[in-house]
């Protein structure tokens, strides 16, 4: 049923959006808020079901569920619940928009979203971005980034990757040779060749290309990218390499990074958990433990607290511990 991974959040069985809407209203009426009720409903329904609950909520009470949640909760707990209630494509658009708003650009967010989604997903996001913000995602990217990194994002934004899944071993050898000639075998780097191959070939074909590259050189293409590139373009190419090689590992590393060191990047933690919980969060948890020797739950426990922590537990399919 889940060809690309195992989710932690699945559509609730025996789903009753009217009952859920009434229960949410009850949880927020009068003095105090029943946060556990909010978690049990919002974090244990699929995005599609949450949209239905919001329609029923508005129909029955003439109020906007997101507005009510905003007035009853705060901080990261609020941010998480509001993110969950947005249609997933709107959530992605808001994350991209936030990454480019104000002074400076959060390139990591652009990389994480554009380097990991399918053509159809990128296409849907582009259309919705225009509707929501009255601007073309591509022109926003152009004005916020520069150089090779800009070209990489524009290529990804075109959503023109081959998705046939067809593999051609001879073409893979040729591409591996081209990458070698464009990078390690010359003085300076021909970025456009890396851009073209990594943005156009399908994932199965890229796996073959990476294998051929390693056969020819004795080391991974990732190592070559680190040697030949730096900065955002390097991060972008490595993200594509890792997504092709093992997507769960890539997202596990994003979660690890959001909590490693001093302070937590909650925006990043929330984004990865919201966007992957219905796709492959079970696989990401397995990868996390394999890569870092500790469970994702133990990291969440160490870095978050209160209702926010319990909501994250629910989303990653973990039981509350006292």
CSV table of C-alpha atoms in Angstrom, one decimal:
chain,number,residue,atom,x,y,z
A,1,UNK,CA,0.0,0.0,0.0
A,2,UNK,CA,2.9,2.4,0.8
A,3,UNK,CA,5.3,1.8,-2.1
A,4,UNK,CA,7.8,4.5,-1.1
A,5,UNK,CA,7.8,4.1,2.7
A,6,UNK,CA,5.9,3.5,5.8
A,7,UNK,CA,4.0,6.5,7.4
A,8,UNK,CA,3.4,7.0,11.1
A,9,UNK,CA,0.2,9.0,10.5
A,10,UNK,CA,-2.5,7.2,8.6
A,11,UNK,CA,-6.1,8.1,7.9
A,12,UNK,CA,-8.1,7.3,11.0
A,13,UNK,CA,-10.5,4.4,10.8
A,14,UNK,CA,-14.2,5.1,11.4
A,15,UNK,CA,-13.5,8.7,10.8
A,16,UNK,CA,-16.3,11.1,12.0
A,17,UNK,CA,-15.5,14.7,11.1
A,18,UNK,CA,-18.6,16.1,12.8
A,19,UNK,CA,-17.8,14.4,16.1
A,20,UNK,CA,-14.1,15.6,15.8
A,21,UNK,CA,-15.3,19.2,15.1
A,22,UNK,CA,-17.5,19.1,18.2
A,23,UNK,CA,-14.8,17.6,20.3
A,24,UNK,CA,-12.3,20.3,19.3
A,25,UNK,CA,-14.8,23.0,20.1
A,26,UNK,CA,-15.4,21.4,23.5
A,27,UNK,CA,-11.7,21.3,24.1
A,28,UNK,CA,-11.4,25.1,23.6
A,29,UNK,CA,-14.6,26.4,25.1
A,30,UNK,CA,-14.8,28.0,28.5
A,31,UNK,CA,-11.8,28.3,30.8
A,32,UNK,CA,-8.6,26.6,29.9
A,33,UNK,CA,-7.9,24.4,26.9
A,34,UNK,CA,-7.8,20.6,26.8
A,35,UNK,CA,-4.5,20.3,24.9
A,36,UNK,CA,-4.6,16.5,25.0
A,37,UNK,CA,-7.9,16.5,23.1
A,38,UNK,CA,-6.3,18.7,20.4
A,39,UNK,CA,-3.4,16.4,20.1
A,40,UNK,CA,-5.5,13.2,20.0
A,41,UNK,CA,-7.6,14.6,17.1
A,42,UNK,CA,-5.3,16.8,15.0
A,43,UNK,CA,-2.2,14.7,15.3
A,44,UNK,CA,-4.0,11.4,14.6
A,45,UNK,CA,-5.8,12.3,11.4
A,46,UNK,CA,-4.5,12.5,7.8
A,47,UNK,CA,-4.1,15.9,6.2
A,48,UNK,CA,-7.2,15.2,4.1
A,49,UNK,CA,-9.2,14.3,7.2
A,50,UNK,CA,-8.1,17.5,8.9
A,51,UNK,CA,-9.4,19.5,6.0
A,52,UNK,CA,-12.8,17.8,6.3
A,53,UNK,CA,-12.8,18.5,10.1
A,54,UNK,CA,-12.2,22.2,9.4
A,55,UNK,CA,-15.1,22.4,6.9
A,56,UNK,CA,-17.4,20.8,9.5
A,57,UNK,CA,-16.1,23.1,12.2
A,58,UNK,CA,-16.9,26.2,10.2
A,59,UNK,CA,-20.3,24.8,9.1
A,60,UNK,CA,-21.4,23.9,12.7
A,61,UNK,CA,-19.9,26.9,14.6
A,62,UNK,CA,-19.4,29.6,12.0
A,63,UNK,CA,-15.8,29.9,13.2
A,64,UNK,CA,-12.4,29.2,11.7
A,65,UNK,CA,-10.6,26.3,13.4
A,66,UNK,CA,-7.1,27.7,12.7
A,67,UNK,CA,-8.1,31.1,14.2
A,68,UNK,CA,-9.5,29.3,17.3
A,69,UNK,CA,-6.3,27.2,17.7
A,70,UNK,CA,-4.2,30.4,17.4
A,71,UNK,CA,-6.1,32.1,20.2
A,72,UNK,CA,-6.0,29.0,22.5
A,73,UNK,CA,-2.4,27.9,22.0
A,74,UNK,CA,1.0,29.5,21.6
A,75,UNK,CA,4.7,29.0,20.7
A,76,UNK,CA,5.8,25.8,18.9
A,77,UNK,CA,2.7,23.9,19.9
A,78,UNK,CA,0.6,26.5,18.0
A,79,UNK,CA,3.0,26.5,15.1
A,80,UNK,CA,2.8,22.7,14.8
A,81,UNK,CA,-1.0,22.5,15.0
A,82,UNK,CA,-1.5,25.3,12.5
A,83,UNK,CA,1.0,23.7,10.1
A,84,UNK,CA,-0.9,20.4,10.4
A,85,UNK,CA,-4.2,22.1,9.6
A,86,UNK,CA,-3.0,23.7,6.4
A,87,UNK,CA,-3.4,21.7,3.2
A,88,UNK,CA,0.0,20.2,2.7
A,89,UNK,CA,0.6,22.1,-0.6
A,90,UNK,CA,-0.2,25.4,1.2
A,91,UNK,CA,2.2,24.4,4.0
A,92,UNK,CA,5.0,23.9,1.5
A,93,UNK,CA,4.2,27.2,-0.2
A,94,UNK,CA,4.3,29.0,3.2
A,95,UNK,CA,7.6,27.4,4.1
A,96,UNK,CA,9.1,28.5,0.7
A,97,UNK,CA,7.7,32.0,1.1
A,98,UNK,CA,9.0,32.3,4.6
A,99,UNK,CA,12.4,31.1,3.5
A,100,UNK,CA,12.7,34.0,1.0
A,101,UNK,CA,10.9,36.7,3.0
A,102,UNK,CA,12.8,39.5,4.7
A,103,UNK,CA,16.5,39.9,4.8
A,104,UNK,CA,18.6,36.9,3.7
A,105,UNK,CA,17.3,33.6,2.4
A,106,UNK,CA,17.1,30.3,4.1
A,107,UNK,CA,18.7,28.3,1.4
A,108,UNK,CA,18.5,25.0,3.3
A,109,UNK,CA,14.7,25.1,3.2
A,110,UNK,CA,14.7,25.7,-0.6
A,111,UNK,CA,17.1,22.7,-1.0
A,112,UNK,CA,15.1,20.5,1.3
A,113,UNK,CA,11.9,21.1,-0.6
A,114,UNK,CA,12.9,21.4,-4.2
A,115,UNK,CA,15.6,18.7,-4.1
A,116,UNK,CA,13.3,16.0,-2.7
A,117,UNK,CA,9.9,16.3,-4.4
A,118,UNK,CA,8.5,14.8,-7.5
A,119,UNK,CA,7.6,16.7,-10.7
A,120,UNK,CA,4.0,16.6,-9.9
A,121,UNK,CA,4.5,17.9,-6.4
A,122,UNK,CA,6.7,20.8,-7.6
A,123,UNK,CA,4.2,21.6,-10.3
A,124,UNK,CA,1.3,21.7,-7.8
A,125,UNK,CA,3.3,23.9,-5.4
A,126,UNK,CA,4.2,26.3,-8.2
A,127,UNK,CA,0.5,26.8,-9.2
A,128,UNK,CA,-0.6,27.2,-5.6
A,129,UNK,CA,2.3,29.6,-4.8
A,130,UNK,CA,1.1,31.9,-7.6
A,131,UNK,CA,-2.5,31.7,-6.2
A,132,UNK,CA,-1.5,32.4,-2.6
A,133,UNK,CA,1.2,35.0,-3.1
A,134,UNK,CA,0.5,36.5,-6.5
A,135,UNK,CA,4.1,35.8,-7.6
A,136,UNK,CA,5.8,33.1,-9.6
A,137,UNK,CA,8.0,30.8,-7.5
A,138,UNK,CA,10.6,30.7,-10.2
A,139,UNK,CA,11.0,34.5,-10.4
A,140,UNK,CA,11.2,34.7,-6.6
A,141,UNK,CA,13.9,32.1,-6.6
A,142,UNK,CA,15.8,34.0,-9.3
A,143,UNK,CA,15.7,37.2,-7.3
A,144,UNK,CA,16.7,35.5,-4.0
A,145,UNK,CA,19.6,33.3,-5.1
A,146,UNK,CA,22.5,33.6,-7.5
A,147,UNK,CA,25.1,31.8,-9.5
A,148,UNK,CA,25.2,28.0,-9.9
A,149,UNK,CA,22.9,27.6,-6.9
A,150,UNK,CA,20.3,29.7,-8.7
A,151,UNK,CA,20.6,27.6,-11.8
A,152,UNK,CA,20.2,24.4,-9.8
A,153,UNK,CA,17.0,25.6,-8.2
A,154,UNK,CA,15.6,26.9,-11.5
A,155,UNK,CA,16.3,23.5,-13.1
A,156,UNK,CA,14.5,21.7,-10.3
A,157,UNK,CA,11.7,24.2,-10.4
A,158,UNK,CA,11.0,23.4,-14.0
A,159,UNK,CA,9.9,19.9,-12.8
A,160,UNK,CA,11.2,18.2,-15.9
A,161,UNK,CA,13.0,15.2,-14.3
A,162,UNK,CA,12.6,12.0,-16.2
A,163,UNK,CA,10.3,9.8,-14.0
A,164,UNK,CA,10.0,6.8,-16.3
A,165,UNK,CA,12.1,4.6,-14.0
A,166,UNK,CA,13.7,3.1,-17.1
A,167,UNK,CA,17.4,2.3,-16.7
A,168,UNK,CA,20.1,2.2,-19.4
A,169,UNK,CA,23.5,0.9,-18.1
A,170,UNK,CA,25.5,2.2,-21.1
A,171,UNK,CA,24.0,5.7,-20.7
A,172,UNK,CA,24.9,5.5,-17.0
A,173,UNK,CA,28.5,4.8,-17.9
A,174,UNK,CA,28.6,7.7,-20.3
A,175,UNK,CA,27.0,10.1,-17.7
A,176,UNK,CA,29.5,8.9,-15.0
A,177,UNK,CA,32.3,9.6,-17.4
A,178,UNK,CA,30.9,13.1,-18.2
A,179,UNK,CA,30.7,13.9,-14.5
A,180,UNK,CA,34.3,12.8,-14.0
A,181,UNK,CA,35.4,14.9,-16.9
A,182,UNK,CA,33.4,17.9,-15.7
A,183,UNK,CA,34.8,17.7,-12.2
A,184,UNK,CA,37.8,15.8,-10.9
A,185,UNK,CA,39.6,15.4,-14.3
A,186,UNK,CA,39.8,19.1,-15.0
A,187,UNK,CA,41.0,22.3,-13.5
A,188,UNK,CA,37.9,24.2,-12.4
A,189,UNK,CA,34.4,22.6,-12.5
A,190,UNK,CA,31.9,22.4,-15.3
A,191,UNK,CA,28.8,23.0,-13.0
A,192,UNK,CA,26.3,22.8,-15.8
A,193,UNK,CA,27.1,19.1,-16.4
A,194,UNK,CA,26.4,18.2,-12.8
A,195,UNK,CA,23.2,20.3,-12.9
A,196,UNK,CA,21.9,18.7,-16.1
A,197,UNK,CA,22.5,15.1,-15.0
A,198,UNK,CA,21.4,15.4,-11.4
A,199,UNK,CA,18.3,17.4,-12.3
A,200,UNK,CA,17.1,15.4,-15.3
A,201,UNK,CA,17.8,11.7,-14.9
A,202,UNK,CA,15.4,9.5,-13.0
A,203,UNK,CA,16.2,8.2,-9.6
A,204,UNK,CA,16.8,4.6,-10.7
A,205,UNK,CA,19.2,5.8,-13.5
A,206,UNK,CA,21.0,8.1,-11.0
A,207,UNK,CA,21.6,5.2,-8.7
A,208,UNK,CA,23.3,3.4,-11.6
A,209,UNK,CA,25.3,6.5,-12.5
A,210,UNK,CA,26.5,6.9,-8.9
A,211,UNK,CA,27.5,3.2,-8.9
A,212,UNK,CA,29.4,3.6,-12.2
A,213,UNK,CA,31.2,6.7,-10.8
A,214,UNK,CA,32.3,4.8,-7.8
A,215,UNK,CA,33.5,1.9,-9.9
A,216,UNK,CA,35.6,4.3,-12.0
A,217,UNK,CA,37.1,6.4,-9.2
A,218,UNK,CA,37.0,4.2,-6.1
A,219,UNK,CA,35.0,6.8,-4.2
A,220,UNK,CA,31.5,8.2,-4.0
A,221,UNK,CA,30.2,11.0,-6.1
A,222,UNK,CA,29.3,12.8,-2.9
A,223,UNK,CA,33.0,12.9,-2.0
A,224,UNK,CA,33.7,14.4,-5.4
A,225,UNK,CA,31.0,17.0,-5.0
A,226,UNK,CA,32.5,18.0,-1.6
A,227,UNK,CA,35.9,18.4,-3.3
A,228,UNK,CA,34.6,20.3,-6.4
A,229,UNK,CA,31.9,22.6,-4.9
A,230,UNK,CA,31.3,24.7,-1.8
A,231,UNK,CA,28.4,26.6,-0.3
A,232,UNK,CA,24.8,26.3,-1.3
A,233,UNK,CA,25.4,24.6,-4.6
A,234,UNK,CA,27.4,21.8,-2.8
A,235,UNK,CA,24.6,21.4,-0.3
A,236,UNK,CA,22.0,21.2,-3.1
A,237,UNK,CA,23.8,18.6,-5.1
A,238,UNK,CA,24.6,16.5,-2.0
A,239,UNK,CA,20.9,16.7,-1.0
A,240,UNK,CA,20.0,15.2,-4.4
A,241,UNK,CA,22.7,12.6,-4.1
A,242,UNK,CA,21.4,11.6,-0.7
A,243,UNK,CA,17.8,11.5,-1.7
A,244,UNK,CA,18.6,9.2,-4.6
A,245,UNK,CA,20.8,7.0,-2.4
A,246,UNK,CA,18.6,6.8,0.7
A,247,UNK,CA,15.8,9.3,1.2
A,248,UNK,CA,15.1,8.2,4.8
A,249,UNK,CA,18.8,8.8,5.7
A,250,UNK,CA,18.6,12.3,4.2
A,251,UNK,CA,15.5,13.2,6.3
A,252,UNK,CA,17.0,11.6,9.4
A,253,UNK,CA,20.0,13.8,9.0
A,254,UNK,CA,17.7,16.9,8.6
A,255,UNK,CA,16.0,16.0,11.9
A,256,UNK,CA,19.3,15.4,13.6
A,257,UNK,CA,20.6,18.7,12.4
A,258,UNK,CA,17.5,20.5,13.7
A,259,UNK,CA,18.2,19.3,17.2
A,260,UNK,CA,22.0,18.9,17.3
A,261,UNK,CA,24.1,21.5,19.1
A,262,UNK,CA,22.8,24.3,21.3
A,263,UNK,CA,19.1,25.3,20.8
A,264,UNK,CA,16.6,23.6,18.5
A,265,UNK,CA,15.7,24.7,15.0
A,266,UNK,CA,12.0,24.1,15.7
A,267,UNK,CA,10.8,25.4,12.3
A,268,UNK,CA,12.9,22.7,10.6
A,269,UNK,CA,11.9,20.0,13.1
A,270,UNK,CA,8.2,20.8,12.6
A,271,UNK,CA,8.5,21.0,8.8
A,272,UNK,CA,10.2,17.6,8.4
A,273,UNK,CA,7.8,15.9,10.8
A,274,UNK,CA,4.7,17.4,9.2
A,275,UNK,CA,5.8,16.7,5.7
A,276,UNK,CA,7.1,13.1,6.2
A,277,UNK,CA,4.7,11.7,8.8
A,278,UNK,CA,2.2,10.6,6.1
A,279,UNK,CA,5.0,9.3,3.8
A,280,UNK,CA,7.9,7.5,5.4
A,281,UNK,CA,8.4,8.5,9.0
A,282,UNK,CA,8.8,4.9,10.2
A,283,UNK,CA,11.7,4.5,7.8
A,284,UNK,CA,13.2,7.8,8.9
A,285,UNK,CA,13.1,6.6,12.6
A,286,UNK,CA,14.9,3.4,11.7
A,287,UNK,CA,17.5,5.4,9.7
A,288,UNK,CA,17.9,7.9,12.6
A,289,UNK,CA,18.7,5.2,15.1
A,290,UNK,CA,21.1,3.4,12.7
A,291,UNK,CA,22.9,6.7,12.0
A,292,UNK,CA,23.0,8.3,15.4
A,293,UNK,CA,22.8,5.3,17.8
A,294,UNK,CA,19.8,6.8,19.7
A,295,UNK,CA,16.1,6.8,19.0
A,296,UNK,CA,14.4,9.8,17.4
A,297,UNK,CA,12.0,9.8,20.4
A,298,UNK,CA,14.9,10.2,22.9
A,299,UNK,CA,16.2,13.2,20.9
A,300,UNK,CA,12.7,14.8,20.8
A,301,UNK,CA,12.4,14.2,24.5
A,302,UNK,CA,15.7,15.9,25.2
A,303,UNK,CA,15.0,18.9,23.0
A,304,UNK,CA,11.3,19.7,23.4
A,305,UNK,CA,8.8,19.8,26.3
A,306,UNK,CA,5.1,20.0,27.2
A,307,UNK,CA,2.3,19.7,24.8
A,308,UNK,CA,4.6,20.4,21.9
A,309,UNK,CA,6.6,17.3,22.8
A,310,UNK,CA,3.6,15.1,23.2
A,311,UNK,CA,2.2,16.3,19.8
A,312,UNK,CA,5.5,15.4,18.2
A,313,UNK,CA,5.4,12.0,19.8
A,314,UNK,CA,1.9,11.3,18.4
A,315,UNK,CA,3.1,12.4,14.9
A,316,UNK,CA,6.1,10.1,14.9
A,317,UNK,CA,4.1,7.2,16.3
A,318,UNK,CA,5.6,7.1,19.8
A,319,UNK,CA,3.8,6.5,23.1
A,320,UNK,CA,3.9,9.1,25.8
A,321,UNK,CA,6.4,8.3,28.5
A,322,UNK,CA,5.8,9.8,31.9
